[in-house]
XYZ file of C-alpha atoms in Angstrom:
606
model
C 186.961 103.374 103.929
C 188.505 104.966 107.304
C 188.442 102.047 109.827
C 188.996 104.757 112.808
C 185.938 106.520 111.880
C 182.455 105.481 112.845
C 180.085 104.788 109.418
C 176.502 104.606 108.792
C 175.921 101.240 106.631
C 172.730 100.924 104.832
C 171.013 97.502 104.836
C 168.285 96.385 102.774
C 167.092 93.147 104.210
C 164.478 90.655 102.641
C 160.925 89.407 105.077
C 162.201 85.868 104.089
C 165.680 86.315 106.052
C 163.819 87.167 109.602
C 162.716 84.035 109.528
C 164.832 81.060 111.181
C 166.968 79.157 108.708
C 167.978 76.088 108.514
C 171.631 76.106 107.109
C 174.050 78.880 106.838
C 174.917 80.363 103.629
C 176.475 82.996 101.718
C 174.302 86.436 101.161
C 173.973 87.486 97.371
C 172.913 91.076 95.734
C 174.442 94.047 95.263
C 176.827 96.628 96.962
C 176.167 100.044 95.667
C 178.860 102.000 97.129
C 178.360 104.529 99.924
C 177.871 101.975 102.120
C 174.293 101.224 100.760
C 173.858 97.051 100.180
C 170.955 95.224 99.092
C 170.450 91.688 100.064
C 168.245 89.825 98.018
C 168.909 86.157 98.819
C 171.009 83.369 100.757
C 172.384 80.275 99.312
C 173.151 77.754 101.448
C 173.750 74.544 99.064
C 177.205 75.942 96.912
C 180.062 77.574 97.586
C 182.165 80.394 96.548
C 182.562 79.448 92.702
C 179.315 78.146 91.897
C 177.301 80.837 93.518
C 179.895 82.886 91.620
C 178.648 81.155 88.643
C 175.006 81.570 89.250
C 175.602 85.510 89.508
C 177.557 85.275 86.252
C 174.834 83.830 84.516
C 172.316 86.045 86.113
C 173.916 89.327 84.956
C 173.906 88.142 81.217
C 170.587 87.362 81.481
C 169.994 91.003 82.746
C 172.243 92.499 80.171
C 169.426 91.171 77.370
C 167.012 93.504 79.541
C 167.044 96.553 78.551
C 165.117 98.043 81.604
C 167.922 96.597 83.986
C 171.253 97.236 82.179
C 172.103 99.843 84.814
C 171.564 97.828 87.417
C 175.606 96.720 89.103
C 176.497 93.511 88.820
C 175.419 90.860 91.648
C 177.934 90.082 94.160
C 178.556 87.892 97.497
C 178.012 91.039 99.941
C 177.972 88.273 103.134
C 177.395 85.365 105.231
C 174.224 84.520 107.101
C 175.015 81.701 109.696
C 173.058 79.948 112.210
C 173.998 80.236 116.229
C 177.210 78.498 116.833
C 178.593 78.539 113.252
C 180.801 80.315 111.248
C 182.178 80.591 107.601
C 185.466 78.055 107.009
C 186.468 79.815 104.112
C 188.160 83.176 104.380
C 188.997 84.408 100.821
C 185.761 86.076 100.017
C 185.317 88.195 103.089
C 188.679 89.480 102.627
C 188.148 90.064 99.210
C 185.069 92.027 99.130
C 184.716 95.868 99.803
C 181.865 95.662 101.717
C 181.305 92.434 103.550
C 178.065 91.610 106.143
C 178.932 88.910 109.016
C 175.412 88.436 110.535
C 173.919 84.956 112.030
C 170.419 83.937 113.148
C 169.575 82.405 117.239
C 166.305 80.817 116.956
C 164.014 83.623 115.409
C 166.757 86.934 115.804
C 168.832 88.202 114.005
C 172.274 89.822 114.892
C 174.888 91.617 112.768
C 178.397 90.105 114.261
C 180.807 93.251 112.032
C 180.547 94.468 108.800
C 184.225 93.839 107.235
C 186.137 96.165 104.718
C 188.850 93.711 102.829
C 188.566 91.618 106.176
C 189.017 94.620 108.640
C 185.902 95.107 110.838
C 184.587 98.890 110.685
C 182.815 100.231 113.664
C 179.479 101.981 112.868
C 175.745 102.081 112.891
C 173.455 99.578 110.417
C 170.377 101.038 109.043
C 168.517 97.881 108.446
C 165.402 98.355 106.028
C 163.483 95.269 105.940
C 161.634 95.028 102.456
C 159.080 92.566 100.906
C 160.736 90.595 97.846
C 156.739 89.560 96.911
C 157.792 86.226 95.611
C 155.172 85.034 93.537
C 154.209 88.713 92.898
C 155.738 90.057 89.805
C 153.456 92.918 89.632
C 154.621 94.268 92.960
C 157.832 96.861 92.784
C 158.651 99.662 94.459
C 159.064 103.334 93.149
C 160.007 106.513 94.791
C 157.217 108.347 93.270
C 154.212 108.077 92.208
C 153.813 105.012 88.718
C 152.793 107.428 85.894
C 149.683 105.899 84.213
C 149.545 108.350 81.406
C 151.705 106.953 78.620
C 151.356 110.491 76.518
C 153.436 112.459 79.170
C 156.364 113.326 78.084
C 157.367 113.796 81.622
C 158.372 110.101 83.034
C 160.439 109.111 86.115
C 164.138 109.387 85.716
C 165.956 106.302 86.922
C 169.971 106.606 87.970
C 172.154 105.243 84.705
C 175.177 104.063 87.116
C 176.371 103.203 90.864
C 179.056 105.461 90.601
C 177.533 108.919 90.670
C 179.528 112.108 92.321
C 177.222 112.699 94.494
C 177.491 110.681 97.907
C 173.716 110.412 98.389
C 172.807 107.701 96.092
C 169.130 108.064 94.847
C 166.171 106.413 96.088
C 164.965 104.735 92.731
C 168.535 103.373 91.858
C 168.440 101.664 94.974
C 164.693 100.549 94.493
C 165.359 99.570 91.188
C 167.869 96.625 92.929
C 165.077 96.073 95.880
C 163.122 95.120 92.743
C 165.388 92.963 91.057
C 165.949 90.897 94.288
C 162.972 88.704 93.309
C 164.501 88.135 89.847
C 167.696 87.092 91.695
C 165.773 84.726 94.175
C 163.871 82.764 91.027
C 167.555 82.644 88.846
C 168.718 80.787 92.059
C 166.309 79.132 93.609
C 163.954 78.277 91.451
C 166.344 77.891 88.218
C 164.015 78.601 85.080
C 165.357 77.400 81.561
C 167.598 79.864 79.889
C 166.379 80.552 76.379
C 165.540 83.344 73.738
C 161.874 84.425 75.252
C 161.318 85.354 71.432
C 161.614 81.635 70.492
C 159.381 80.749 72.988
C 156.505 81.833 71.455
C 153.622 79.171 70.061
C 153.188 79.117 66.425
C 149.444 81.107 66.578
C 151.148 83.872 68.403
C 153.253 84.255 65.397
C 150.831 84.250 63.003
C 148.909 86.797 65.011
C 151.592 89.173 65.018
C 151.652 88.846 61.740
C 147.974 89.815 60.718
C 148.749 92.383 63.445
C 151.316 93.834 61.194
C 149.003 93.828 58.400
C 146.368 95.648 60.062
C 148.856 98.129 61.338
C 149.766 98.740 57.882
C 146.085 99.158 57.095
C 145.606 101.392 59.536
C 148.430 103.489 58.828
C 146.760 104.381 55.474
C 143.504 105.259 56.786
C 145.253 107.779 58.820
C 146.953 108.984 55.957
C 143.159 109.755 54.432
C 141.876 111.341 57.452
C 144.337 114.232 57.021
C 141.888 115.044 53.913
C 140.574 118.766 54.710
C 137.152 119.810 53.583
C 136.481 123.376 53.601
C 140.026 124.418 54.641
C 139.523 121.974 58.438
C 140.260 118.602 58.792
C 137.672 115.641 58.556
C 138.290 114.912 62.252
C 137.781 118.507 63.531
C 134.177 118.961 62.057
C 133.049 115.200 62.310
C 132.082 113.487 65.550
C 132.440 109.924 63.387
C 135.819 111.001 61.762
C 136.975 111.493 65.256
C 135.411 108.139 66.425
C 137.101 106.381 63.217
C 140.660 108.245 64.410
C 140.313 107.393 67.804
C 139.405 103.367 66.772
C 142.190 103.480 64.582
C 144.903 104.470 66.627
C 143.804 102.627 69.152
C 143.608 99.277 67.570
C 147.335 100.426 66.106
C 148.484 101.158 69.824
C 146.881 97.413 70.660
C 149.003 95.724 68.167
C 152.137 97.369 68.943
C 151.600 96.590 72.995
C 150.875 93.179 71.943
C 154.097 93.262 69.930
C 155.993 94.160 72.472
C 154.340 91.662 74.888
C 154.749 88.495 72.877
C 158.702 89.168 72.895
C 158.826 89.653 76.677
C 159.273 86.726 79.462
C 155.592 85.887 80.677
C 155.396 87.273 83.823
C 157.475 90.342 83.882
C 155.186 92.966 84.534
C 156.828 95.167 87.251
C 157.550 98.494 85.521
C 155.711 97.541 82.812
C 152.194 97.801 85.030
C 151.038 100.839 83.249
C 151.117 99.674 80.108
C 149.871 96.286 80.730
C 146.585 97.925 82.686
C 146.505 100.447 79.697
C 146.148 97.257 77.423
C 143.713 95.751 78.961
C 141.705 98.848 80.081
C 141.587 99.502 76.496
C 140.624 95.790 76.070
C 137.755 96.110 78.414
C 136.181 99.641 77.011
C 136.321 98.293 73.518
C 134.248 94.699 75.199
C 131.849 97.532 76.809
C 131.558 100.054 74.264
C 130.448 97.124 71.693
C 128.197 95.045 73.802
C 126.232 99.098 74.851
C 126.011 99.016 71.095
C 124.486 95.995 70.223
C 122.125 96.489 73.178
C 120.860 99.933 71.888
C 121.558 98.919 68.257
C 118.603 96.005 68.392
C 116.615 98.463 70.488
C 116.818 101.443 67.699
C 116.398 98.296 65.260
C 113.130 97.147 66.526
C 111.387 100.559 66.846
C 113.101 102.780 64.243
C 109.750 103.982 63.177
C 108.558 105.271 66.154
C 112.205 106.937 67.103
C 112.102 108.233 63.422
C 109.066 109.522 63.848
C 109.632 111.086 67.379
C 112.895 112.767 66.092
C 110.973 114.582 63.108
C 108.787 115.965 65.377
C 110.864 117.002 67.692
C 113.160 118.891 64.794
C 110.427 120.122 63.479
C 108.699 121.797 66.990
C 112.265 123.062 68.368
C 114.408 124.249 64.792
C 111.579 125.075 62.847
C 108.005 126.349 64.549
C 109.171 127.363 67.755
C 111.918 129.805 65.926
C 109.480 131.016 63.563
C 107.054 132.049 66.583
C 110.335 133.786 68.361
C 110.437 135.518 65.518
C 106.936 136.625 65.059
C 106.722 137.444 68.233
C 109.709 139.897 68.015
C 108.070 141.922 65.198
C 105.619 143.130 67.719
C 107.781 145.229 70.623
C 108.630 142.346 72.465
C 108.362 142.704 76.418
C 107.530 146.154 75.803
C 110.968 146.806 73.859
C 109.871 149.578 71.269
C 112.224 148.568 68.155
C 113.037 149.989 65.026
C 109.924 149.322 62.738
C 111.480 149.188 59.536
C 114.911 147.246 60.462
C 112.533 144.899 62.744
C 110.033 143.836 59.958
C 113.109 143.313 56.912
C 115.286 140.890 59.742
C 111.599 139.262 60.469
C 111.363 139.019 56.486
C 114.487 137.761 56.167
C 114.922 135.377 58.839
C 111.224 133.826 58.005
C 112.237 133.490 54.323
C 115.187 131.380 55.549
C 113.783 129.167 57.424
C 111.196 128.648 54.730
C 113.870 127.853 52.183
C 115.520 125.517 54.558
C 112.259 123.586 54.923
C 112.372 123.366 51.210
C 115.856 121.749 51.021
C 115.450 119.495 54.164
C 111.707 117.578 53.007
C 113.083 115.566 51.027
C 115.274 114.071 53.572
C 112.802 113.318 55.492
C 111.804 109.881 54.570
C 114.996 108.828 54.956
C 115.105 109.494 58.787
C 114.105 105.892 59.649
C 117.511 104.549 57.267
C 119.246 106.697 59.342
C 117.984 105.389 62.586
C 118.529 102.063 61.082
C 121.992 102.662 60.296
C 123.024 104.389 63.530
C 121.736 101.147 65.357
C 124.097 98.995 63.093
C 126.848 101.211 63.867
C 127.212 100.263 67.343
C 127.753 96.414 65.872
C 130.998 98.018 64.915
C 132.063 101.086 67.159
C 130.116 100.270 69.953
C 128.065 102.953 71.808
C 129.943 105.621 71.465
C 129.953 105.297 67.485
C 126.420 105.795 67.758
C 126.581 108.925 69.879
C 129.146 110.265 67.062
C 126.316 110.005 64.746
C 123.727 111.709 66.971
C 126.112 114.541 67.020
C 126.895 114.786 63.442
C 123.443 114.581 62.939
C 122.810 117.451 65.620
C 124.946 119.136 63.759
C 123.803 118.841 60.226
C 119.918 119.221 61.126
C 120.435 122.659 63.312
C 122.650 124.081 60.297
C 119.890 126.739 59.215
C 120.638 128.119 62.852
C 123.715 128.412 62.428
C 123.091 130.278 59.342
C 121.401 132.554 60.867
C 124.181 132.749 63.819
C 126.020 133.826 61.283
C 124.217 136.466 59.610
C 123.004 138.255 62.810
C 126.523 138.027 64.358
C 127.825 139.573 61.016
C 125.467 142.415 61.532
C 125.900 142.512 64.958
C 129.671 142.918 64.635
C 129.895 145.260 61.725
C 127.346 147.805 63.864
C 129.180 147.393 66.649
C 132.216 148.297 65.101
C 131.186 151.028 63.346
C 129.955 152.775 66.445
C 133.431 152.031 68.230
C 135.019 153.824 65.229
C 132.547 157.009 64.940
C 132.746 156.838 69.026
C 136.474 157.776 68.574
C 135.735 160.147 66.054
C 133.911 162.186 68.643
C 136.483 161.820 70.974
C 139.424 163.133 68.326
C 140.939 160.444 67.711
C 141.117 157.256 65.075
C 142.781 153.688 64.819
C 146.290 153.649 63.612
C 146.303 150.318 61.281
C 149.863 150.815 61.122
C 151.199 150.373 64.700
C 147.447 148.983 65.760
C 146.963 151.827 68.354
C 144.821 154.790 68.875
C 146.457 158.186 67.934
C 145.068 161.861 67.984
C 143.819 162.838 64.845
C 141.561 166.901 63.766
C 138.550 166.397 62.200
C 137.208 168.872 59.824
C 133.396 170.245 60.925
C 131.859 168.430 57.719
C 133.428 165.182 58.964
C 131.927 165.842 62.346
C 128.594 166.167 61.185
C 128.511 163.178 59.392
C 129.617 161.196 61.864
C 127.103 162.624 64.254
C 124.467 161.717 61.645
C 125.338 158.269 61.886
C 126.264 157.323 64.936
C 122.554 158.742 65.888
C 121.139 156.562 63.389
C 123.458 153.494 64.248
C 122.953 153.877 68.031
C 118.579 154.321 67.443
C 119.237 150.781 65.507
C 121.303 148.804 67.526
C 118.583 148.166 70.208
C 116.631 145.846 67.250
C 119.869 144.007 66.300
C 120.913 143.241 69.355
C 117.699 141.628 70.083
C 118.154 139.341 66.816
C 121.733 139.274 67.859
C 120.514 137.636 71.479
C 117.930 135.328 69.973
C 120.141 133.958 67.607
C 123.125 132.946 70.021
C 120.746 131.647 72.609
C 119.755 129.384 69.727
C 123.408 128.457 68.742
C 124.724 128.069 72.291
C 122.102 125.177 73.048
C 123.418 123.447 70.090
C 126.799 123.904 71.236
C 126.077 122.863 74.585
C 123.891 119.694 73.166
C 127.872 118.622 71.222
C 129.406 119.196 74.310
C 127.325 117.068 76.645
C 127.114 114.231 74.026
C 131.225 115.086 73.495
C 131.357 114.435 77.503
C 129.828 111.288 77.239
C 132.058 109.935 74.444
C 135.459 110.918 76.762
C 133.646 109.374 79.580
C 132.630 106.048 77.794
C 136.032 105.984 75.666
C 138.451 105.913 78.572
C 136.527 104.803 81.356
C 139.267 103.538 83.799
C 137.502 100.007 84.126
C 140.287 97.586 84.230
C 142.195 100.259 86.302
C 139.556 100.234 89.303
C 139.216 96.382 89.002
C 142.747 96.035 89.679
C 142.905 98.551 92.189
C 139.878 96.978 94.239
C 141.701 93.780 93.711
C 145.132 94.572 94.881
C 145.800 98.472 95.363
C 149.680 97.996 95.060
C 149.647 96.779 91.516
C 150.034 100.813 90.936
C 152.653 102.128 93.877
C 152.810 105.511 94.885
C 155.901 105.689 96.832
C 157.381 104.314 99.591
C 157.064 104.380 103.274
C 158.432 103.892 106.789
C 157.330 102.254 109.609
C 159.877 102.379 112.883
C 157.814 100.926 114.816
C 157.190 97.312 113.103
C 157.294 94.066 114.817
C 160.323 93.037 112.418
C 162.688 95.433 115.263
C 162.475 93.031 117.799
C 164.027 90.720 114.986
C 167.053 92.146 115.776
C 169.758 92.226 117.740
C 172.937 93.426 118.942
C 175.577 91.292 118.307
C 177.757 92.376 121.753
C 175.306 91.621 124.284
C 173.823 88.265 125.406
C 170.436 87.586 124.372
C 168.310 87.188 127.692
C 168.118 83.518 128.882
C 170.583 81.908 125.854
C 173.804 82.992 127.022
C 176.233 82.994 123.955
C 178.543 79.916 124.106
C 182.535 80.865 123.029
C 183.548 76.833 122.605
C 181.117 76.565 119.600
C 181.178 80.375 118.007
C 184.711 80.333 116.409
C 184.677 84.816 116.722
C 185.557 85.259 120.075
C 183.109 87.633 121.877
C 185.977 90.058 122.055
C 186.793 90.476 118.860
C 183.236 91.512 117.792
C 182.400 95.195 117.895
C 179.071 96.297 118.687
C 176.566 97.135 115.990
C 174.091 99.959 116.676
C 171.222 98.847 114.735
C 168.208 100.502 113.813
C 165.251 98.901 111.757
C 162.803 100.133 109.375
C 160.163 98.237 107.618
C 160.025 99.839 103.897
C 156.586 99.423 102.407
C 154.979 100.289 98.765
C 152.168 102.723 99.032
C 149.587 102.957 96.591
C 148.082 105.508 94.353
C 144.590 107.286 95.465
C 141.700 106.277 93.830
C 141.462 109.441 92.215
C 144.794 109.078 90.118
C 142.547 106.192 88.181
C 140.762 109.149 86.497
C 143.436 111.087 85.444
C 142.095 110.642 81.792
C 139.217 112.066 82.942
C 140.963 115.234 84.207
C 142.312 115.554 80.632
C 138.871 115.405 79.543
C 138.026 118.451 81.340
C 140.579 120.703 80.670
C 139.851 120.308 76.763
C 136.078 121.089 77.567
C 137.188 123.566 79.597
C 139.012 125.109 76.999
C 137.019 124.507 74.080
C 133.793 125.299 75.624
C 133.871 127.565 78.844
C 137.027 129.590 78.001
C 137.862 133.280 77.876
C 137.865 133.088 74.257
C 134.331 131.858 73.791
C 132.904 135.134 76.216
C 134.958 137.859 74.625
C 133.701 136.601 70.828
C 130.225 136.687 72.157
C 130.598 140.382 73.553
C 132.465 141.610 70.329
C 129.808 139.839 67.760
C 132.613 137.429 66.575
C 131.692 134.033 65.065
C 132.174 130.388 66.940
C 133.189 127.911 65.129
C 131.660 124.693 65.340
């Protein structure tokens, strides 16, 4: 460091050190080059070697974490002394790269030099007074925004060492020792017992883990099963409850291996960790809401399965079953003035009504056993909770609405083939046909016979594409409501399955449990905290027979003060798992995809 050149020293000062003190001691935390140093304490009752000692002991104990092995090593960065007194012992102020020489007159502050190996360096001190929220764990600061969502791959990237080419350091490697200063200030002051946090732990914790493990293991296997496909898709893609059993699963697996990870870290240590110790309890509190929502609707779908029973045959039968044959009836008869094809009109009628006849065949018998059903969807929610029960309203949306979505199928088959076929005759008239080779359209002659018969059909296939496409319509109006019906009661399962309750409790109760940055304020009361070391403070004039640094040999310290604070997140970063939410309806439900199949007669999948 040039001592004939003029440097900009960066101070990060604790609230608890604008306060007036009552001895003088020697300032502890960490210088991390540049001329960047981060106070975190004072001791005042040991000198050089013990407080060496305490540092010692407080790195090792850091070294065991792994979320603060880059932190540098703790140092003795300078001496805090009261009006009048000075340090005795010289050694350490020579010794040190960077060294702070600042004392306290009633409730200022003053920086007297800041010292390179003993030689005072003229310059400016950025002082940025932070809060060391002792008592606080849960309170850090971070440059950016916490990121709540454990599944992005995407996470804040901290700085792995002090020493970095660059002669800007960045903001989170410094934060990351702002944090640390309260860890500091409990090693010293406070002096907890040094022991293996793992050993800690009371015998039922233990034994916990252990069925923990078990069910993991458990768990684990079920997975394994739910991989089974039926029909060529997965369980979980065509079943509302296989997703619900999925979702239970990993969850509870997720649980245990938070808790793991919990019961072999010190009590207390949240800090960084804040995001997944609210996504541990959120999950906590959705499982304790989701269950008791069951058991209240599963005693009321208990007591008056009958009348729900018989309320949901009815309404099957009215809206899947008479009201779709009268559609139909009504369409063999020019509906709204439409004059359709006669013949193809009365064989779809045929063929539809004969469907729907059969399908009131096969589902009679299962009638009876509506109210076991009802019965059993209200015991469900003993054990998944509400939204287990809406699983089973869907799958059993699903399963009762199938003979639409045979006849989805049959129309858009027909539908799609026509269509088609009058694309391909279309291009016949305009001299040219499909290359299935390089999948483009190329110029092709046409003899007169093959012109003639493709005029023959595309007359008749253009005369009959008025009735299909009114079957076509009916038909996809029908399936459409279904699909809309799955994705209003899929809605409500995201909603109810990662509603951000423990998240908006703790926000309401103390925003900065989730920090979203950090701020400035220039214009804080902590400025007038501070002084200038060179100039006489305004009816206390500085007295030379009791300050052993003569008033000459101090150079004058332009200071400037900030007050760093921890922002937190908006409210509407709680619901970030609802945003998910909505992209995947958005793309499963109202995407491009969906609109072009219904245009070009292709089928949509359930």
């Amino acid at each position: 460091m040039d001592p004939g050149r003029e440097h900009i020293f960066r101070v990060f000062w604790p609230e608890r050190l604008c306060q007036p003190i009552k001895e003088s001691g020697y300032l502890v935390g960490w210088n991390l080059g540049s001329g960047v140093v981060v106070v975190a304490t004072k001791v005042g009752f040991a000198n050089t070697t013990q407080v060496t000692g305490y540092l010692n002991e407080f790195q090792q104990q850091q070294q065991q974490n792994s979320a603060r092995r880059d932190l540098v090593p703790a140092a003795i960065v300078g001496y805090l002394s009261r009006e009048g007194e000075g340090l005795c012992e010289i050694d350490p102020r020579d010794q040190s790269e960077l060294w702070i020489d600042a004392f306290t007159a009633r409730t200022l502050v003053a920086f007297r030099d800041v010292l390179a190996f003993g030689l005072a360096v003229p310059g400016r001190v950025i002082v940025t007074v932070y809060d060391e929220s002792i008592g606080k764990p849960w309170h850090y600061y971070l440059a950016a925004p916490i990121n709540l969502d454990l599944t992005a791959t995407s996470h804040t990237e901290h700085c792995s060492s002090s020493n970095r080419p660059s002669k800007q350091l960045p903001l989170q490697h410094i934060l990351d020792h702002v944090n640390a200063a309260k860890d500091l200030y409990g090693h010293i002051h406070v002096d907890p017992p040094q022991s293996n946090p793992a050993a800690q732990q009371p015998q039922p914790a233990l034994v916990g883990l252990r069925i923990g493990n078990t069910v993991a293991a458990c768990a684990a296997r079920f997975l394994h099963l739910s991989d089974m496909r039926v029909a060529g898709m997965r369980v979980t893609k065509i079943s509302a409850v296989g997703q619900q059993l999925d979702l239970i699963v990993r969850r509870g697996m997720h649980a245990i291996e938070q808790w793991r990870s919990r019961c072999y870290t010190k009590r207390g240590e949240h800090g960084p960790h804040n995001a997944q110790y609210a996504n541990f309890w959120n999950s906590a509190w959705v499982v304790a809401l989701d269950v008791v929502l069951g058991c209240v609707v599963g005693v009321l779908l208990a007591m008056h399965s009958q009348a729900v029973s018989e309320w949901m045959l009815g309404a099957l039968n009215q809206y899947t079953v008479t009201s779709l044959e009268q559609t139909i009836v009504w369409l063999r008869g020019w509906p709204a003035g439409l004059k359709l094809n006669n013949g193809l009109d009365g064989f779809l009628a045929e063929l539809f009504l004969w469907l729907i006849h059969f399908w009131t065949l096969v589902f009679q018998p299962f009638t009876r056993y509506m109210r076991a059903v009802v019965v059993v969807a209200g015991y469900s929610g003993f054990v998944g909770g509400f939204s287990m029960q809406l699983a089973v309203l869907s799958d059993a949306l699903a399963l009762t609405t199938l003979h639409t979505y045979w006849f989805y199928m049959v129309a858009t088959r027909i539908f799609h083939w026509q269509l088609m076929s009058m694309y391909s005759l279309f291009n016949l008239f305009r001299g040219r046909k499909h290359n299935v080779l390089r999948n483009r359209i190329d110029s092709c002659d046409y003899d007169l016979d093959q012109l003639l018969i493709g005029t023959i059909l595309f007359t008749l296939l253009t005369y009959l594409f008025p009735t299909v496409l009114v079957y076509y319509l009916t038909f996809v109006g029908r399936r459409l409501a279904v699909i809309m019906a799955q994705g209003l009661l899929e809605i409500l399962l995201g909603l109810l399955n990662h509603c951000p309750a423990f998240y908006l409790a703790s926000w309401l109760r103390d925003p900065l449990m989730f920090p979203g940055g950090v701020c400035y304020d220039i214009n804080s009361h902590y400025e007038r905290r501070f002084i200038e070391a060179a100039w006489h403070m305004p009816g206390s004039p500085v007295r030379l027979s009791r300050d052993p640094i003569p008033l000459s040999a101090r150079n004058r310290m332009n200071v400037t003060v900030l007050h760093m604070k921890s922002m937190s997140v908006p409210l509407t970063a709680l619901f970030f798992q609802y945003y998910q939410i909505w992209v995947q309806f958005s793309a499963s439900y109202l995407s491009q995809g969906i609109l072009r199949s219904l245009v070009t007669g292709e089928v949509i999948r359930p």
